[in-house]
mmCIF file of C-alpha atoms in Angstrom:
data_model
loop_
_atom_site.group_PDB
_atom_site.id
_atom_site.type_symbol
_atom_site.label_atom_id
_atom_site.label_comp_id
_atom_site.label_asym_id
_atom_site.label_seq_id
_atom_site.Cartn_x
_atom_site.Cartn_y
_atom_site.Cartn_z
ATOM 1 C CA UNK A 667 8.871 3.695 -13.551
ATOM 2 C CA UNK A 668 11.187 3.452 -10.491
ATOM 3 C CA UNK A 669 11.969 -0.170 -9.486
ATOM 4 C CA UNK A 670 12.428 -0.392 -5.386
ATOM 5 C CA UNK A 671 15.077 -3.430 -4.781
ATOM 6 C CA UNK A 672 14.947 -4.532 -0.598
ATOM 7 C CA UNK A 673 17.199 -6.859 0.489
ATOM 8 C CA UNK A 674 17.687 -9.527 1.951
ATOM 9 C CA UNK A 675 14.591 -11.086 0.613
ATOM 10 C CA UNK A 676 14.340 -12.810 3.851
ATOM 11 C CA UNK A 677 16.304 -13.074 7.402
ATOM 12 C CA UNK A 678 16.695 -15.154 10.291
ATOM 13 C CA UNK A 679 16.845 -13.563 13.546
ATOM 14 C CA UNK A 680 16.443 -13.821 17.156
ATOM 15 C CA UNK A 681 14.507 -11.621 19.796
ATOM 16 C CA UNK A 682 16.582 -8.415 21.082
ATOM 17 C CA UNK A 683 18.847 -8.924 17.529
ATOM 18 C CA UNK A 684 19.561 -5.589 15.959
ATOM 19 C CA UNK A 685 17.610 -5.931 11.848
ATOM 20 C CA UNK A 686 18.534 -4.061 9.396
ATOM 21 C CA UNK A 687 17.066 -3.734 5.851
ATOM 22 C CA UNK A 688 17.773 -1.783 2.994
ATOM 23 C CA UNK A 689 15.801 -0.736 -0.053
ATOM 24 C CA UNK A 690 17.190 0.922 -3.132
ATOM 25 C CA UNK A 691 15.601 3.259 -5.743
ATOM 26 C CA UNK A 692 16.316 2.939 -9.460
ATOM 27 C CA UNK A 693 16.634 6.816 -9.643
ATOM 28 C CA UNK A 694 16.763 9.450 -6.596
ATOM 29 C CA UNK A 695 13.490 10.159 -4.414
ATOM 30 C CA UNK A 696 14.671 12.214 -2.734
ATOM 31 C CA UNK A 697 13.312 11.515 1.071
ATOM 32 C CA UNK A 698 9.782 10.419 -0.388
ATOM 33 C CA UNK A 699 10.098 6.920 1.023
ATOM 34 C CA UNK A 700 7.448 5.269 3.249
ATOM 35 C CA UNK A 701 7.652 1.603 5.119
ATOM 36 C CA UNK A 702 5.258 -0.928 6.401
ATOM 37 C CA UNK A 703 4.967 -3.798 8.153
ATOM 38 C CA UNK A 704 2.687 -6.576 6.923
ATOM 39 C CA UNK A 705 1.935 -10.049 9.151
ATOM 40 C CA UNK A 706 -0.004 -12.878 7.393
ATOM 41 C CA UNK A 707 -3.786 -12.136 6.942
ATOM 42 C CA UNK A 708 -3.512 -8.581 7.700
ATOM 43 C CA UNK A 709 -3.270 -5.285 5.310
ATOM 44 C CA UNK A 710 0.073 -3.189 5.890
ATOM 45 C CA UNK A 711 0.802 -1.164 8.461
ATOM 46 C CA UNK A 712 2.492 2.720 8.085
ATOM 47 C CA UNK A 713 5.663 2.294 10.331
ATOM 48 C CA UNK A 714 8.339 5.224 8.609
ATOM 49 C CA UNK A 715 7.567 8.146 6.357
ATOM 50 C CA UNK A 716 9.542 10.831 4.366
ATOM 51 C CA UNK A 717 12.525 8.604 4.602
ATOM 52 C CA UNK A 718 12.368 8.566 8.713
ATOM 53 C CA UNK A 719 9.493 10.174 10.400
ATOM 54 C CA UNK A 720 7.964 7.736 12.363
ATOM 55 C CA UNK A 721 4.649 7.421 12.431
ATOM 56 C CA UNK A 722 2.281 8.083 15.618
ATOM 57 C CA UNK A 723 1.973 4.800 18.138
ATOM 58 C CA UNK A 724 5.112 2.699 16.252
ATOM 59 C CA UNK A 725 7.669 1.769 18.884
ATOM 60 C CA UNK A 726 10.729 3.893 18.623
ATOM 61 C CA UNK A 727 12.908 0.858 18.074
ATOM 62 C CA UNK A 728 11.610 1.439 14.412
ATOM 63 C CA UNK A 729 14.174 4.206 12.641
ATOM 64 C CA UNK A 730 14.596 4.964 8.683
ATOM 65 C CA UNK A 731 17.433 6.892 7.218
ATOM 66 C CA UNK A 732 18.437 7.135 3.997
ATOM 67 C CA UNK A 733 17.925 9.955 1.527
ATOM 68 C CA UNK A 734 18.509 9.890 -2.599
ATOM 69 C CA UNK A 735 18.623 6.213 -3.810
ATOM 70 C CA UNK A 736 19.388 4.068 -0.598
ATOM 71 C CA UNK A 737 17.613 3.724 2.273
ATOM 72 C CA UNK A 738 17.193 1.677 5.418
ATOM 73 C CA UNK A 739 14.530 0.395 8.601
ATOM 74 C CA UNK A 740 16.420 -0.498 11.887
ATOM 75 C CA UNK A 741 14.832 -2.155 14.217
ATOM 76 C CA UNK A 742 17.227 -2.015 17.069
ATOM 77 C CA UNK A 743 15.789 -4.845 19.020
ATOM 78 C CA UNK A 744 13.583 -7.428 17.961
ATOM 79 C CA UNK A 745 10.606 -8.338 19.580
ATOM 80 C CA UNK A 746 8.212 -10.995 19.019
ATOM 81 C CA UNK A 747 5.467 -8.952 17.420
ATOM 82 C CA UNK A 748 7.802 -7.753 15.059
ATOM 83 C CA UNK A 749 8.145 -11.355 12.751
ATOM 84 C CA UNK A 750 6.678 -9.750 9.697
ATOM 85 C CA UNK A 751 7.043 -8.601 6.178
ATOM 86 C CA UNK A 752 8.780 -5.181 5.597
ATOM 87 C CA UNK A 753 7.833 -3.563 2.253
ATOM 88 C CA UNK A 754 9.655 0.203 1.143
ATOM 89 C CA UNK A 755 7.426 2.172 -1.256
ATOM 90 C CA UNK A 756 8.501 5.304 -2.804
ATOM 91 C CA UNK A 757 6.504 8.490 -2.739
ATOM 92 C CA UNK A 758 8.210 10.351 -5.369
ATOM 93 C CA UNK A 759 6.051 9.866 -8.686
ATOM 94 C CA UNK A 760 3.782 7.867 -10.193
ATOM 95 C CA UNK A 761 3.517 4.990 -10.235
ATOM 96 C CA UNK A 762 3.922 4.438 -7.038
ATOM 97 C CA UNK A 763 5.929 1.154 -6.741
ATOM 98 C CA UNK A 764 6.571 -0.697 -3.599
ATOM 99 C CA UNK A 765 9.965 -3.400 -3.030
ATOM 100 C CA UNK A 766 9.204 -6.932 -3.165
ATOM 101 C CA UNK A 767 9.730 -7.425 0.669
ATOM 102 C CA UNK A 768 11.392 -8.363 3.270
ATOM 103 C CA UNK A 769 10.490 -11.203 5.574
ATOM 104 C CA UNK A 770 11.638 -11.415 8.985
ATOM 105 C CA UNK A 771 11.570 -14.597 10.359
ATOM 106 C CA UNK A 772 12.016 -16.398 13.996
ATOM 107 C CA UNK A 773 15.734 -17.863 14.150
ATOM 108 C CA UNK B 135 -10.530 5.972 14.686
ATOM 109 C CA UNK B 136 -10.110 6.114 10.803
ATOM 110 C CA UNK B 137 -11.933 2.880 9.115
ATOM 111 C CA UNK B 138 -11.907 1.880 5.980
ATOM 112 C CA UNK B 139 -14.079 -1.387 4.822
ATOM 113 C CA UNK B 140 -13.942 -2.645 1.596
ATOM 114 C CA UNK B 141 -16.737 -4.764 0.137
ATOM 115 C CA UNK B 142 -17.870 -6.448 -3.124
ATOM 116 C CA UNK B 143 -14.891 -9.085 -4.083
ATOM 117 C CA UNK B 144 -16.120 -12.479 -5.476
ATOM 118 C CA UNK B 145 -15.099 -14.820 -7.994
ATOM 119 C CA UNK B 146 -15.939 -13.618 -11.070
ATOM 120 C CA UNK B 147 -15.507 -15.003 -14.978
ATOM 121 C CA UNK B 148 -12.689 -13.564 -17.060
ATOM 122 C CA UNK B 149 -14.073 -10.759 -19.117
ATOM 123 C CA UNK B 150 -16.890 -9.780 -16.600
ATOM 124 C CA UNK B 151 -16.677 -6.968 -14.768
ATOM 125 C CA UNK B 152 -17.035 -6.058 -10.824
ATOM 126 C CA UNK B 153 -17.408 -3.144 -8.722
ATOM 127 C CA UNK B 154 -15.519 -3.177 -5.465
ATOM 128 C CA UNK B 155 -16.745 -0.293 -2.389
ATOM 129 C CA UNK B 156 -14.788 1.416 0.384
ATOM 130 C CA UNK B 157 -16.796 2.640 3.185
ATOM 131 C CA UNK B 158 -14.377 4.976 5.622
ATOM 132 C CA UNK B 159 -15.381 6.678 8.848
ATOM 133 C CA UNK B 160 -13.587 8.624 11.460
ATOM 134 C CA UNK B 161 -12.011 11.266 8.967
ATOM 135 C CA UNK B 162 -13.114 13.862 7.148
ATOM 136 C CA UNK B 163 -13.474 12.005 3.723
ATOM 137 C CA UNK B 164 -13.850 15.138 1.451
ATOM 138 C CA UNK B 165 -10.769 16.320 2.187
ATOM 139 C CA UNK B 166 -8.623 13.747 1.409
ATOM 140 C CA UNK B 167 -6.930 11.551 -1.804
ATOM 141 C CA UNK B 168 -7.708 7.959 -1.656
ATOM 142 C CA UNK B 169 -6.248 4.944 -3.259
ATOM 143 C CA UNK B 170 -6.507 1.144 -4.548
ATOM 144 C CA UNK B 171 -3.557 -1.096 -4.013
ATOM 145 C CA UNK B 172 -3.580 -5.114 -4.715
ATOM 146 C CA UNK B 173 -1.506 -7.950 -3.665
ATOM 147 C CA UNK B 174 -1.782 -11.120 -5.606
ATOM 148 C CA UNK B 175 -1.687 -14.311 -3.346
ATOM 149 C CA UNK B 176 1.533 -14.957 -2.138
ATOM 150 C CA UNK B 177 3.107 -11.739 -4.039
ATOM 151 C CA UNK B 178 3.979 -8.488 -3.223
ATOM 152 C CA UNK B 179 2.485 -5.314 -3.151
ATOM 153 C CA UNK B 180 0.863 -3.122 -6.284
ATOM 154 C CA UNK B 181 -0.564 0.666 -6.253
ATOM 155 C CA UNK B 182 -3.654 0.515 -8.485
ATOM 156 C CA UNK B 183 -5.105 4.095 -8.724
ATOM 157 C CA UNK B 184 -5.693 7.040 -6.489
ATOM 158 C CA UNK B 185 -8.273 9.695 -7.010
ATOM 159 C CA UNK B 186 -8.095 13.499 -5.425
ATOM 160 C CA UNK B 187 -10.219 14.909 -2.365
ATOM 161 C CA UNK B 188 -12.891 15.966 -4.981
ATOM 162 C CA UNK B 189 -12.666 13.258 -7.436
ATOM 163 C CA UNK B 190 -11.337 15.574 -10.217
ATOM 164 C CA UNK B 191 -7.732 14.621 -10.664
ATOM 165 C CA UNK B 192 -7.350 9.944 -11.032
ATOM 166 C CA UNK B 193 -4.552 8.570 -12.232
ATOM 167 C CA UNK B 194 -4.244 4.544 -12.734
ATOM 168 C CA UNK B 195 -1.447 2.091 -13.209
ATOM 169 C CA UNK B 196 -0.336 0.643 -16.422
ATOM 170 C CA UNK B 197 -1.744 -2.659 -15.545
ATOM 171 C CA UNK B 198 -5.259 -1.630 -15.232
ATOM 172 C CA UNK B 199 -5.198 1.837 -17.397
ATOM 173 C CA UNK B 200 -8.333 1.620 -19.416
ATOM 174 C CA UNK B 201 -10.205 -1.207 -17.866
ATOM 175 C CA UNK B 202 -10.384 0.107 -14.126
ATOM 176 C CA UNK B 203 -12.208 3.353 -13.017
ATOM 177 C CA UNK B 204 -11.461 4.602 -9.530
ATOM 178 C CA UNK B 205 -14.373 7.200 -8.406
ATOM 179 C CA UNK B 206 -15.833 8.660 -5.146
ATOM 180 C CA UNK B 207 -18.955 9.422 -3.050
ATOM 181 C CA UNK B 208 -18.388 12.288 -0.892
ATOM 182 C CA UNK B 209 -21.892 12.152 0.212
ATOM 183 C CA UNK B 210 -21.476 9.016 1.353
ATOM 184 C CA UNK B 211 -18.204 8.450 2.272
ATOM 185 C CA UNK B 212 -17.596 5.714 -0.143
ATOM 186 C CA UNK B 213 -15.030 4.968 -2.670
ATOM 187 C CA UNK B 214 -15.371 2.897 -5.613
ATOM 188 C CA UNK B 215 -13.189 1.011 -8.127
ATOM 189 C CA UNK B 216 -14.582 -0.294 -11.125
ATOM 190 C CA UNK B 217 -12.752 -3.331 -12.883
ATOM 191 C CA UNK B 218 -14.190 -4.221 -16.193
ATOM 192 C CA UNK B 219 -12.181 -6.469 -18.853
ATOM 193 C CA UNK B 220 -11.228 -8.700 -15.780
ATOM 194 C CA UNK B 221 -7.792 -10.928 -16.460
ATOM 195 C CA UNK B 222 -7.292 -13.659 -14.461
ATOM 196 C CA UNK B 223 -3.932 -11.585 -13.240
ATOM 197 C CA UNK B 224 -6.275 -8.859 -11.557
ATOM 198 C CA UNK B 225 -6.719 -12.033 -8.886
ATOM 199 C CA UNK B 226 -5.564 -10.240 -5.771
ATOM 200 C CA UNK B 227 -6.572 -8.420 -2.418
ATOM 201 C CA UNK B 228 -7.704 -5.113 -3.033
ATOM 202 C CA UNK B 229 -6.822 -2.647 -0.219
ATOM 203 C CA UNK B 230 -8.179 0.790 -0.468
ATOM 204 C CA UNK B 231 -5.755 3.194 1.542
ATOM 205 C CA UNK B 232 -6.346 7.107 2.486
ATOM 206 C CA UNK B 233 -3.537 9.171 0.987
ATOM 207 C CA UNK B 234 -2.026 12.187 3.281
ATOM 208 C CA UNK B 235 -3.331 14.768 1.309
ATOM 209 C CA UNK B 236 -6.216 16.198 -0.644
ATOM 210 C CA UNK B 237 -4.672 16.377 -3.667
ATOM 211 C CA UNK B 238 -4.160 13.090 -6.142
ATOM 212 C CA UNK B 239 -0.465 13.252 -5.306
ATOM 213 C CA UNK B 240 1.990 11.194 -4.396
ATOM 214 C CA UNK B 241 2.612 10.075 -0.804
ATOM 215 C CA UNK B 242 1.832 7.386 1.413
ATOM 216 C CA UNK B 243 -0.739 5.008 2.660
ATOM 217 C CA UNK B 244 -2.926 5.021 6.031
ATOM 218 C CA UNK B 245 -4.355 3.706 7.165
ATOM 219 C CA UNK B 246 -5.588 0.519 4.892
ATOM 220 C CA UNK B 247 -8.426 -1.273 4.912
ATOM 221 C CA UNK B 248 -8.564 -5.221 5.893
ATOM 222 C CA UNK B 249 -8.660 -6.164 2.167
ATOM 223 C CA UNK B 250 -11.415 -8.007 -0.301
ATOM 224 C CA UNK B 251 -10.146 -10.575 -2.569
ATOM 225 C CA UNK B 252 -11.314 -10.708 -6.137
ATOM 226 C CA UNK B 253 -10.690 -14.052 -7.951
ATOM 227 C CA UNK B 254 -11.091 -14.323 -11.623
ATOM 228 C CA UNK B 255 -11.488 -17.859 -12.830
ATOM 229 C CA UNK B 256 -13.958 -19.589 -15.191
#
C-alpha cells in the first residue's frame, strides 16, 4: 500500500498568512494526487486534482504542485473560511489511501 | 446539482450486519464509478470500496475484504454497501463519493455525500 505522510499535523496562522502544506508518497504517483478540505460536521470537499488542477468554484488562492513523491497546497492568503482540515489522497492504485491531515487553525 | 444522500446508519450489535443506501441525483448515475469512504470519530480518512459504472468491476479494502459488499441500482440511482461481520472498528461515518470515471479505477472523490454514522456497540 502507499502510506501518504502531510505535515505539519497542525498550524497556527493568521488571516492573509501565506499556508503551506506538504504531503509525501511512500513510492512515486506520479501526478495522481487529489486534496480536500474538511470543516467540522461536514464531508470533504475536492479543492486540487492531478497534482494541481483546481477544481471548478475553489478560489484561486488554492494551488498544488508537486509531481513523483512530494507534493504541496498553497494557500496564498488565508481567509476565514479557510480554518479547516486539509487531507492529500493519492490516485495512483489501490488502495486508495488518504494523509492523516492537516489542521489549520486561527492564530 | 450532483446529490448524494446516504441513509441507513444506526447502532448496531457486533456481529450483526447493516445495509447502508446512497441515493444521487443531478448526474447521470450509469455512467459513472462510485465509492464508500469512512472516517472514524475523531480520525482520519479511509477509502472503503468502489464499484464501476455497471457494477461489474468492485474492489474493497483490506479492512473490510470479505465482510463488506459494495453494489448498485442503476434503475434507481442508488448505491449500496453491505457490512456484515460488523467490528466495533467499522464505527465511523460512511461517505459515499462519485468517482470521475466510469470505470472502477482509481481517481478522486466528488462530490461526497453529508455522511451516516454507523456505531457498533453491544
Amino acid at each position: 500500500d502507499i502510506q501518504m505522510t502531510q505535515s505539519p499535523s497542525s498550524v497556527s496562522a493568521s488571516v492573509g498568512d501565506r499556508v503551506t502544506i506538504t504531503c509525501r508518497a511512500s513510492q512515486g504517483i506520479s501526478s495522481w494526487l487529489a486534496w480536500y478540505q474538511q470543516k467540522p460536521g461536514k464531508a470533504p470537499k475536492l479543492l486540487i486534482y492531478v497534482a494541481s488542477s483546481l477544481q471548478s468554484g475553489v478560489p484561486s488562492r488554492f494551488s498544488g504542485s508537486g509531481s513523483g513523491t512530494d507534493f504541496t497546497l498553497t494557500i496564498s492568503s488565508l481567509q476565514p473560511e479557510d480554518f479547516a482540515t486539509y487531507y492529500c489522497q493519492q490516485a495512483n492504485s489501490f488502495p486508495l489511501t488518504f494523509g492523516g491531515g492537516t489542521k489549520v487553525e486561527i492564530k | 446539482q450532483v446529490q448524494l444522500v446516504e441513509s441507513g446508519g444506526g447502532v448496531v450489535q457486533p456481529g450483526r450486519s447493516l445495509r447502508l443506501s446512497c441515493a444521487a441525483s443531478g448526474f447521470t448515475f450509469s455512467s459513472f464509478g462510485l465509492h464508500w469512504v469512512r472516517q472514524a470519530p475523531g480520525k482520519g480518512l479511509e477509502w472503503v470500496a468502489i464499484i464501476s459504472y455497471d457494477g461489474s468491476n468492485k474492489y474493497y479494502a483490506d479492512s473490510v475484504k470479505g465482510r463488506f459488499t459494495i453494489s448498485r441500482d442503476n434503475s434507481k440511482n442508488t448505491l449500496y454497501l453491505q457490512m456484515n461481520s460488523l467490528r466495533p472498528e467499522d464505527t465511523a461515518v460512511y461517505y459515499c463519493a462519485k468517482g470521475p470515471v466510469a470505470a472502477a479505477g482509481t481517481g478522486w472523490f466528488d462530490p461526497w455525500g453529508q455522511g451516516t454514522l454507523v456505531t457498533v456497540s453491544s
